[in-house]
PDB file of C-alpha atoms in Angstrom:
ATOM      1  CA  MET R   1       0.094   0.088  -0.034  1.00 42.00           C
ATOM      2  CA  LYS R   2       0.953   3.479  -0.530  1.00 50.00           C
ATOM      3  CA  HIS R   3       0.907   4.582   3.122  1.00 49.00           C
ATOM      4  CA  GLY R   4       3.299   1.666   3.575  1.00 55.00           C
ATOM      5  CA  THR R   5       6.078   3.300   1.835  1.00 81.00           C
ATOM      6  CA  ARG R   6       8.194   6.284   2.974  1.00 81.00           C
ATOM      7  CA  LEU R   7       6.589   8.635   0.535  1.00 80.00           C
ATOM      8  CA  GLY R   8       3.113   7.740   1.993  1.00 78.00           C
ATOM      9  CA  ARG R   9       4.275   8.112   5.456  1.00 83.00           C
ATOM     10  CA  TRP R  10       5.711  11.457   4.465  1.00 83.00           C
ATOM     11  CA  GLU R  11       2.506  12.546   2.856  1.00 77.00           C
ATOM     12  CA  GLN R  12       0.287  11.376   5.672  1.00 78.00           C
ATOM     13  CA  ARG R  13       2.387  13.191   8.253  1.00 82.00           C
ATOM     14  CA  THR R  14       2.694  16.514   6.604  1.00 80.00           C
ATOM     15  CA  GLN R  15      -0.930  16.916   5.661  1.00 77.00           C
ATOM     16  CA  THR R  16      -2.224  18.650   8.560  1.00 78.00           C
ATOM     17  CA  PRO R  17       0.739  20.974   9.170  1.00 83.00           C
ATOM     18  CA  LEU R  18       0.647  21.998   5.214  1.00 80.00           C
ATOM     19  CA  LEU R  19      -3.139  22.757   5.370  1.00 78.00           C
ATOM     20  CA  LEU R  20      -2.555  25.056   8.476  1.00 83.00           C
ATOM     21  CA  LEU R  21      -0.081  26.625   6.632  1.00 82.00           C
ATOM     22  CA  ALA R  22      -2.458  27.236   3.756  1.00 80.00           C
ATOM     23  CA  VAL R  23      -4.581  29.060   6.022  1.00 83.00           C
ATOM     24  CA  VAL R  24      -1.934  31.356   7.025  1.00 85.00           C
ATOM     25  CA  PHE R  25      -1.213  31.995   3.337  1.00 83.00           C
ATOM     26  CA  GLY R  26      -4.760  32.850   2.876  1.00 82.00           C
ATOM     27  CA  VAL R  27      -4.949  35.404   5.856  1.00 86.00           C
ATOM     28  CA  ALA R  28      -1.537  36.778   4.471  1.00 86.00           C
ATOM     29  CA  TYR R  29      -3.147  37.184   1.006  1.00 83.00           C
ATOM     30  CA  ALA R  30      -6.215  38.853   2.102  1.00 85.00           C
ATOM     31  CA  PHE R  31      -5.253  41.075   4.785  1.00 87.00           C
ATOM     32  CA  PRO R  32      -3.318  43.450   2.467  1.00 86.00           C
ATOM     33  CA  VAL R  33      -6.177  43.492  -0.236  1.00 86.00           C
ATOM     34  CA  LEU R  34      -8.902  44.391   2.591  1.00 86.00           C
ATOM     35  CA  THR R  35      -6.737  47.014   4.201  1.00 86.00           C
ATOM     36  CA  PRO R  36      -4.599  48.733   1.487  1.00 84.00           C
ATOM     37  CA  ASP R  37      -3.927  51.640   3.964  1.00 85.00           C
ATOM     38  CA  ALA R  38      -2.055  49.238   6.479  1.00 86.00           C
ATOM     39  CA  PRO R  39       1.521  50.164   7.147  1.00 90.00           C
ATOM     40  CA  ALA R  40       4.258  49.239   4.936  1.00 90.00           C
ATOM     41  CA  TRP R  41       5.766  46.696   7.234  1.00 91.00           C
ATOM     42  CA  VAL R  42       2.531  44.880   7.442  1.00 90.00           C
ATOM     43  CA  HIS R  43       2.541  44.353   3.719  1.00 89.00           C
ATOM     44  CA  ALA R  44       6.239  43.300   3.797  1.00 91.00           C
ATOM     45  CA  ALA R  45       5.358  40.788   6.474  1.00 93.00           C
ATOM     46  CA  CYS R  46       2.280  39.333   4.578  1.00 89.00           C
ATOM     47  CA  ARG R  47       4.493  38.895   1.455  1.00 87.00           C
ATOM     48  CA  ALA R  48       7.247  36.987   3.355  1.00 90.00           C
ATOM     49  CA  ALA R  49       4.671  34.859   4.964  1.00 89.00           C
ATOM     50  CA  GLU R  50       3.191  34.087   1.399  1.00 83.00           C
ATOM     51  CA  TRP R  51       6.722  33.329   0.024  1.00 85.00           C
ATOM     52  CA  THR R  52       7.441  31.383   2.902  1.00 88.00           C
ATOM     53  CA  VAL R  53       4.377  29.023   2.594  1.00 84.00           C
ATOM     54  CA  TRP R  54       5.180  28.620  -1.022  1.00 82.00           C
ATOM     55  CA  ALA R  55       8.646  27.649  -0.361  1.00 86.00           C
ATOM     56  CA  VAL R  56       7.588  25.238   2.385  1.00 86.00           C
ATOM     57  CA  PHE R  57       5.276  23.444  -0.438  1.00 82.00           C
ATOM     58  CA  ALA R  58       8.002  23.475  -2.714  1.00 84.00           C
ATOM     59  CA  ALA R  59      10.294  21.796  -0.182  1.00 88.00           C
ATOM     60  CA  ASP R  60       7.538  19.307   0.205  1.00 86.00           C
ATOM     61  CA  TYR R  61       7.243  18.707  -3.691  1.00 85.00           C
ATOM     62  CA  ALA R  62      11.218  18.271  -3.669  1.00 88.00           C
ATOM     63  CA  VAL R  63      11.085  15.651  -0.520  1.00 89.00           C
ATOM     64  CA  ARG R  64       8.130  13.666  -2.028  1.00 86.00           C
ATOM     65  CA  LEU R  65      10.309  13.613  -5.366  1.00 87.00           C
ATOM     66  CA  ALA R  66      13.327  12.279  -3.515  1.00 88.00           C
ATOM     67  CA  LEU R  67      11.306   9.704  -1.621  1.00 87.00           C
ATOM     68  CA  ALA R  68       9.455   8.488  -4.812  1.00 85.00           C
ATOM     69  CA  SER R  69      10.675   5.101  -6.086  1.00 84.00           C
ATOM     70  CA  GLY R  70      10.282   6.353  -9.671  1.00 82.00           C
ATOM     71  CA  LYS R  71      11.436   9.727 -10.268  1.00 84.00           C
ATOM     72  CA  TRP R  72      10.106  10.467 -13.678  1.00 87.00           C
ATOM     73  CA  ALA R  73       6.920   8.282 -12.955  1.00 86.00           C
ATOM     74  CA  PHE R  74       6.256  10.699 -10.188  1.00 84.00           C
ATOM     75  CA  VAL R  75       6.818  13.985 -12.197  1.00 84.00           C
ATOM     76  CA  ARG R  76       4.337  12.504 -14.991  1.00 84.00           C
ATOM     77  CA  SER R  77       1.639  11.749 -12.476  1.00 81.00           C
ATOM     78  CA  HIS R  78       2.099  15.122 -10.571  1.00 78.00           C
ATOM     79  CA  PRO R  79       2.186  17.706 -13.419  1.00 76.00           C
ATOM     80  CA  LEU R  80       0.380  20.252 -11.704  1.00 71.00           C
ATOM     81  CA  ASP R  81       2.517  20.160  -8.618  1.00 75.00           C
ATOM     82  CA  LEU R  82       5.527  20.710 -10.802  1.00 77.00           C
ATOM     83  CA  LEU R  83       3.763  23.718 -12.526  1.00 73.00           C
ATOM     84  CA  ALA R  84       2.546  25.054  -9.310  1.00 71.00           C
ATOM     85  CA  VAL R  85       6.095  24.971  -7.895  1.00 74.00           C
ATOM     86  CA  VAL R  86       7.866  26.661 -10.991  1.00 74.00           C
ATOM     87  CA  LEU R  87       4.943  29.192 -11.693  1.00 69.00           C
ATOM     88  CA  PRO R  88       5.963  31.674  -9.162  1.00 66.00           C
ATOM     89  CA  LEU R  89       9.615  31.717 -10.327  1.00 59.00           C
ATOM     90  CA  VAL R  90       8.753  32.581 -13.779  1.00 54.00           C
ATOM     91  CA  GLN R  91       7.198  35.844 -13.142  1.00 51.00           C
ATOM     92  CA  PRO R  92       7.048  36.788  -9.095  1.00 49.00           C
ATOM     93  CA  LEU R  93       3.519  38.169  -9.456  1.00 53.00           C
ATOM     94  CA  ARG R  94       1.475  37.966  -6.270  1.00 57.00           C
ATOM     95  CA  LEU R  95      -1.495  36.360  -8.364  1.00 58.00           C
ATOM     96  CA  LEU R  96       0.933  33.459  -9.581  1.00 58.00           C
ATOM     97  CA  ARG R  97       1.760  32.552  -5.927  1.00 61.00           C
ATOM     98  CA  LEU R  98      -1.960  32.622  -5.118  1.00 65.00           C
ATOM     99  CA  VAL R  99      -2.598  30.151  -8.073  1.00 65.00           C
ATOM    100  CA  SER R 100       0.431  28.097  -7.093  1.00 63.00           C
ATOM    101  CA  THR R 101      -0.239  27.788  -3.515  1.00 66.00           C
ATOM    102  CA  LEU R 102      -4.217  26.909  -4.251  1.00 66.00           C
ATOM    103  CA  LEU R 103      -2.981  24.120  -6.689  1.00 64.00           C
ATOM    104  CA  LEU R 104      -0.544  22.445  -3.937  1.00 65.00           C
ATOM    105  CA  VAL R 105      -3.230  22.714  -1.437  1.00 66.00           C
ATOM    106  CA  GLY R 106      -5.768  21.354  -3.524  1.00 65.00           C
ATOM    107  CA  ARG R 107      -3.554  18.268  -4.410  1.00 61.00           C
ATOM    108  CA  ARG R 108      -2.814  17.656  -0.924  1.00 61.00           C
ATOM    109  CA  ALA R 109      -6.252  18.090   0.404  1.00 59.00           C
ATOM    110  CA  ARG R 110      -7.844  15.972  -2.199  1.00 59.00           C
ATOM    111  CA  HIS R 111      -5.672  12.951  -0.833  1.00 58.00           C
ATOM    112  CA  ALA R 112      -6.093  13.575   3.239  1.00 58.00           C
ATOM    113  CA  PRO R 113      -8.211  10.546   4.350  1.00 56.00           C
ATOM    114  CA  GLN R 114     -10.238  12.765   6.742  1.00 50.00           C
ATOM    115  CA  ILE R 115     -11.599  15.055   3.926  1.00 58.00           C
ATOM    116  CA  THR R 116     -14.464  13.355   1.867  1.00 63.00           C
ATOM    117  CA  MET R 117     -15.483  14.117  -1.696  1.00 64.00           C
ATOM    118  CA  THR R 118     -18.154  16.631  -0.388  1.00 66.00           C
ATOM    119  CA  VAL R 119     -15.836  18.657   1.873  1.00 68.00           C
ATOM    120  CA  TYR R 120     -13.476  18.876  -0.635  1.00 68.00           C
ATOM    121  CA  VAL R 121     -16.014  20.141  -3.365  1.00 72.00           C
ATOM    122  CA  ALA R 122     -17.443  22.453  -0.811  1.00 72.00           C
ATOM    123  CA  GLY R 123     -14.165  23.744   0.238  1.00 73.00           C
ATOM    124  CA  SER R 124     -13.015  24.051  -3.030  1.00 74.00           C
ATOM    125  CA  VAL R 125     -15.889  26.292  -4.245  1.00 78.00           C
ATOM    126  CA  VAL R 126     -15.685  28.591  -0.990  1.00 79.00           C
ATOM    127  CA  GLY R 127     -11.767  29.058  -1.523  1.00 79.00           C
ATOM    128  CA  LEU R 128     -12.118  29.910  -5.051  1.00 80.00           C
ATOM    129  CA  MET R 129     -15.045  32.320  -4.589  1.00 83.00           C
ATOM    130  CA  MET R 130     -12.973  33.743  -1.572  1.00 83.00           C
ATOM    131  CA  PHE R 131      -9.671  34.089  -3.555  1.00 83.00           C
ATOM    132  CA  GLY R 132     -11.129  35.039  -6.802  1.00 84.00           C
ATOM    133  CA  SER R 133     -13.064  37.966  -4.992  1.00 87.00           C
ATOM    134  CA  LEU R 134     -10.129  39.251  -3.336  1.00 86.00           C
ATOM    135  CA  ALA R 135      -7.817  38.719  -6.595  1.00 85.00           C
ATOM    136  CA  VAL R 136     -10.499  40.711  -8.873  1.00 88.00           C
ATOM    137  CA  LEU R 137     -10.854  43.154  -6.096  1.00 88.00           C
ATOM    138  CA  GLN R 138      -6.927  43.943  -6.033  1.00 85.00           C
ATOM    139  CA  VAL R 139      -6.812  44.019  -9.817  1.00 86.00           C
ATOM    140  CA  GLU R 140      -9.823  46.070 -10.652  1.00 88.00           C
ATOM    141  CA  ARG R 141     -10.098  48.347  -7.869  1.00 86.00           C
ATOM    142  CA  ASP R 142      -7.710  51.222  -9.141  1.00 83.00           C
ATOM    143  CA  ALA R 143      -8.556  50.675 -12.718  1.00 84.00           C
ATOM    144  CA  PRO R 144      -9.752  53.825 -14.326  1.00 86.00           C
ATOM    145  CA  SER R 145     -12.765  52.161 -16.142  1.00 83.00           C
ATOM    146  CA  GLY R 146     -13.401  49.608 -13.411  1.00 82.00           C
ATOM    147  CA  ASN R 147     -16.677  49.290 -11.566  1.00 87.00           C
ATOM    148  CA  ILE R 148     -15.571  46.281  -8.865  1.00 89.00           C
ATOM    149  CA  ARG R 149     -14.713  48.925  -6.274  1.00 87.00           C
ATOM    150  CA  THR R 150     -15.829  47.070  -2.983  1.00 88.00           C
ATOM    151  CA  LEU R 151     -15.530  43.336  -1.389  1.00 88.00           C
ATOM    152  CA  GLY R 152     -19.104  43.296  -1.920  1.00 89.00           C
ATOM    153  CA  ASP R 153     -19.061  43.960  -5.438  1.00 90.00           C
ATOM    154  CA  ALA R 154     -16.065  41.568  -5.872  1.00 90.00           C
ATOM    155  CA  VAL R 155     -17.890  38.537  -3.843  1.00 90.00           C
ATOM    156  CA  TRP R 156     -21.043  39.102  -6.135  1.00 92.00           C
ATOM    157  CA  TRP R 157     -19.071  39.397  -9.437  1.00 91.00           C
ATOM    158  CA  SER R 158     -17.291  35.848  -8.450  1.00 89.00           C
ATOM    159  CA  PHE R 159     -20.609  34.246  -7.552  1.00 88.00           C
ATOM    160  CA  THR R 160     -22.251  34.986 -10.624  1.00 89.00           C
ATOM    161  CA  THR R 161     -19.316  34.260 -12.719  1.00 88.00           C
ATOM    162  CA  MET R 162     -18.544  30.655 -11.039  1.00 85.00           C
ATOM    163  CA  THR R 163     -22.116  29.958 -11.733  1.00 83.00           C
ATOM    164  CA  THR R 164     -21.849  31.168 -15.180  1.00 80.00           C
ATOM    165  CA  VAL R 165     -25.126  33.293 -14.986  1.00 83.00           C
ATOM    166  CA  GLY R 166     -23.296  36.451 -16.134  1.00 76.00           C
ATOM    167  CA  TYR R 167     -25.780  39.152 -15.163  1.00 82.00           C
ATOM    168  CA  GLY R 168     -23.147  41.682 -16.710  1.00 79.00           C
ATOM    169  CA  ASP R 169     -23.940  44.237 -13.933  1.00 84.00           C
ATOM    170  CA  LEU R 170     -20.038  43.928 -12.932  1.00 87.00           C
ATOM    171  CA  ALA R 171     -17.470  42.939 -15.213  1.00 87.00           C
ATOM    172  CA  PRO R 172     -13.610  43.108 -15.282  1.00 89.00           C
ATOM    173  CA  THR R 173     -12.114  45.756 -17.523  1.00 88.00           C
ATOM    174  CA  THR R 174      -8.206  44.757 -17.085  1.00 87.00           C
ATOM    175  CA  GLY R 175      -6.480  41.865 -18.921  1.00 86.00           C
ATOM    176  CA  LEU R 176      -5.637  40.224 -15.868  1.00 83.00           C
ATOM    177  CA  GLY R 177      -9.066  40.645 -14.308  1.00 85.00           C
ATOM    178  CA  ARG R 178     -10.745  39.039 -17.433  1.00 88.00           C
ATOM    179  CA  LEU R 179      -8.056  36.169 -17.163  1.00 85.00           C
ATOM    180  CA  LEU R 180      -9.139  35.623 -13.505  1.00 84.00           C
ATOM    181  CA  ALA R 181     -12.913  35.670 -15.168  1.00 87.00           C
ATOM    182  CA  VAL R 182     -11.874  32.753 -17.502  1.00 87.00           C
ATOM    183  CA  GLY R 183     -10.169  30.891 -14.651  1.00 84.00           C
ATOM    184  CA  LEU R 184     -13.392  31.103 -12.522  1.00 85.00           C
ATOM    185  CA  MET R 185     -15.750  30.240 -15.252  1.00 87.00           C
ATOM    186  CA  LEU R 186     -13.754  27.203 -16.036  1.00 86.00           C
ATOM    187  CA  SER R 187     -13.554  26.329 -12.260  1.00 82.00           C
ATOM    188  CA  GLY R 188     -17.131  26.778 -11.713  1.00 82.00           C
ATOM    189  CA  ILE R 189     -18.171  24.626 -14.694  1.00 85.00           C
ATOM    190  CA  ALA R 190     -15.902  21.962 -13.435  1.00 81.00           C
ATOM    191  CA  LEU R 191     -17.185  22.107  -9.805  1.00 78.00           C
ATOM    192  CA  LEU R 192     -20.788  22.182 -10.782  1.00 78.00           C
ATOM    193  CA  GLY R 193     -20.183  19.079 -12.886  1.00 80.00           C
ATOM    194  CA  VAL R 194     -18.614  17.223 -10.034  1.00 76.00           C
ATOM    195  CA  VAL R 195     -21.518  18.494  -7.711  1.00 75.00           C
ATOM    196  CA  THR R 196     -24.140  17.105 -10.329  1.00 80.00           C
ATOM    197  CA  ALA R 197     -22.336  13.884 -10.722  1.00 79.00           C
ATOM    198  CA  ASN R 198     -22.127  13.230  -7.047  1.00 75.00           C
ATOM    199  CA  ILE R 199     -25.962  14.096  -6.367  1.00 79.00           C
ATOM    200  CA  ALA R 200     -26.876  11.736  -9.398  1.00 82.00           C
ATOM    201  CA  ALA R 201     -24.379   9.026  -7.892  1.00 80.00           C
ATOM    202  CA  TRP R 202     -26.231   9.575  -4.483  1.00 77.00           C
ATOM    203  CA  PHE R 203     -29.795   9.164  -6.039  1.00 81.00           C
ATOM    204  CA  ILE R 204     -28.782   6.158  -8.234  1.00 85.00           C
ATOM    205  CA  SER R 205     -26.992   4.311  -5.220  1.00 80.00           C
ATOM    206  CA  ARG R 206     -30.116   4.851  -3.136  1.00 78.00           C
ATOM    207  CA  PHE R 207     -32.705   3.595  -5.857  1.00 81.00           C
ATOM    208  CA  GLU R 208     -30.277   0.562  -6.079  1.00 81.00           C
ATOM    209  CA  ARG R 209     -30.467   0.068  -2.385  1.00 80.00           C
ATOM    210  CA  ASP R 210     -34.131   0.149  -2.211  1.00 78.00           C
ATOM    211  CA  ASN R 211     -34.249  -2.024  -5.351  1.00 81.00           C
ATOM    212  CA  ALA R 212     -32.171  -4.581  -3.706  1.00 80.00           C
ATOM    213  CA  GLU R 213     -34.353  -4.385  -0.470  1.00 79.00           C
ATOM    214  CA  GLU R 214     -37.408  -5.051  -2.326  1.00 82.00           C
ATOM    215  CA  ARG R 215     -35.563  -7.771  -4.324  1.00 84.00           C
ATOM    216  CA  ARG R 216     -34.587  -9.524  -1.235  1.00 84.00           C
ATOM    217  CA  GLN R 217     -37.843  -9.234   0.416  1.00 85.00           C
ATOM    218  CA  ALA R 218     -39.446 -10.754  -2.612  1.00 85.00           C
ATOM    219  CA  ALA R 219     -37.195 -13.588  -2.668  1.00 86.00           C
ATOM    220  CA  LEU R 220     -37.836 -14.077   1.065  1.00 86.00           C
ATOM    221  CA  LEU R 221     -41.548 -14.172   0.679  1.00 86.00           C
ATOM    222  CA  GLU R 222     -41.270 -16.701  -2.215  1.00 86.00           C
ATOM    223  CA  ALA R 223     -39.191 -18.934   0.010  1.00 86.00           C
ATOM    224  CA  LEU R 224     -41.531 -18.557   2.878  1.00 87.00           C
ATOM    225  CA  THR R 225     -44.547 -19.402   0.409  1.00 89.00           C
ATOM    226  CA  ALA R 226     -42.480 -22.358  -0.966  1.00 86.00           C
ATOM    227  CA  GLU R 227     -42.067 -23.683   2.525  1.00 85.00           C
ATOM    228  CA  VAL R 228     -45.516 -23.454   3.697  1.00 86.00           C
ATOM    229  CA  THR R 229     -46.692 -25.242   0.533  1.00 86.00           C
ATOM    230  CA  ALA R 230     -44.114 -28.196   1.256  1.00 85.00           C
ATOM    231  CA  LEU R 231     -45.487 -28.377   4.689  1.00 86.00           C
ATOM    232  CA  ARG R 232     -49.182 -28.524   3.772  1.00 84.00           C
ATOM    233  CA  ALA R 233     -48.080 -31.417   1.221  1.00 83.00           C
ATOM    234  CA  GLU R 234     -46.146 -33.370   4.217  1.00 82.00           C
ATOM    235  CA  ILE R 235     -49.188 -32.734   6.342  1.00 85.00           C
ATOM    236  CA  ALA R 236     -51.503 -34.256   3.989  1.00 82.00           C
ATOM    237  CA  GLN R 237     -49.624 -37.352   3.495  1.00 83.00           C
ATOM    238  CA  LEU R 238     -49.512 -37.969   7.338  1.00 81.00           C
ATOM    239  CA  THR R 239     -53.231 -37.612   7.685  1.00 76.00           C
ATOM    240  CA  VAL R 240     -55.386 -40.829   7.031  1.00 53.00           C
ATOM    241  CA  VAL R 241     -58.967 -40.408   6.130  1.00 53.00           C
ATOM    242  CA  PRO R 242     -61.005 -43.638   6.963  1.00 55.00           C
ATOM    243  CA  GLY R 243     -62.708 -44.850   3.694  1.00 54.00           C
ATOM    244  CA  PRO R 244     -66.074 -47.182   3.194  1.00 56.00           C
ATOM    245  CA  GLU R 245     -64.043 -50.497   3.472  1.00 54.00           C
ATOM    246  CA  ALA R 246     -62.933 -49.649   6.980  1.00 50.00           C
ATOM    247  CA  ALA R 247     -66.546 -49.930   8.278  1.00 51.00           C
ATOM    248  CA  LYS R 248     -66.878 -53.566   7.139  1.00 53.00           C
ATOM    249  CA  VAL R 249     -63.932 -54.736   8.716  1.00 51.00           C
ATOM    250  CA  PRO R 250     -65.147 -56.909  12.108  1.00 55.00           C
ATOM    251  CA  GLY R 251     -63.816 -55.549  15.055  1.00 53.00           C
ATOM    252  CA  PRO R 252     -62.017 -57.812  17.675  1.00 54.00           C
ATOM    253  CA  THR R 253     -64.217 -60.601  19.435  1.00 54.00           C
ATOM    254  CA  SER R 254     -64.219 -60.365  23.194  1.00 51.00           C
ATOM    255  CA  PRO R 255     -63.486 -63.306  25.267  1.00 53.00           C
ATOM    256  CA  GLY R 256     -66.684 -63.504  26.827  1.00 53.00           C
ATOM    257  CA  ALA R 257     -68.976 -63.405  23.653  1.00 50.00           C
ATOM    258  CA  VAL R 258     -70.825 -66.538  22.051  1.00 48.00           C
ATOM    259  CA  ASN R 259     -70.946 -67.330  18.418  1.00 49.00           C
ATOM    260  CA  ILE R 260     -74.554 -68.430  17.245  1.00 45.00           C
TER     261      ILE R 260
END
């Protein structure tokens, strides 16, 4: 089993600390966006926390690669992990650190045994909506022709974009904002497809369980009917009904009787 290997043990032990670090990253990313007038040292501390969390996830990928029995097989089977590690180094944008960290957190959270598919999907929806709102607010707030100025506007825009409703009352005007919109649209379609598939699978499994129970009860009823029929046949064979010939047979003669 995978958890019996060194790689499996490493992943099992580091899941909870990495998820906690992801929470730290979320706070460090959100605080400067929500408080743009905060002191410069606060923004610097948040940037340092973001890079530190990303560096920890990158080191985790390096350790997992070193512990893997087949290096190339591990790289080929984890392309998103490698992309998330390399992406912020190509162009050190804050948004790329956000995307890479979300990818790494999602990959590790999906394999955590304590996280079910429902929790994973719900967490992905909330995380994408939250970080998508923060990212588009950061990009569009100072745009000359932008109309997404507040956090409420950003959340509403993220919700309508992820659900592919697209009312058009709020829309990004910058190239980076539109790129965020494309990512949210694709993510929303994928997550809605997963939710729909899970709901359909739940109904199908429920119907199958009900049908199996009905078939079991029908088989039990048939077996009981056959058993009752067999018992009636046995009782009929054991019960002897006296016929007309039985009345003509003389009974036993008593010792004191006299024959004439």
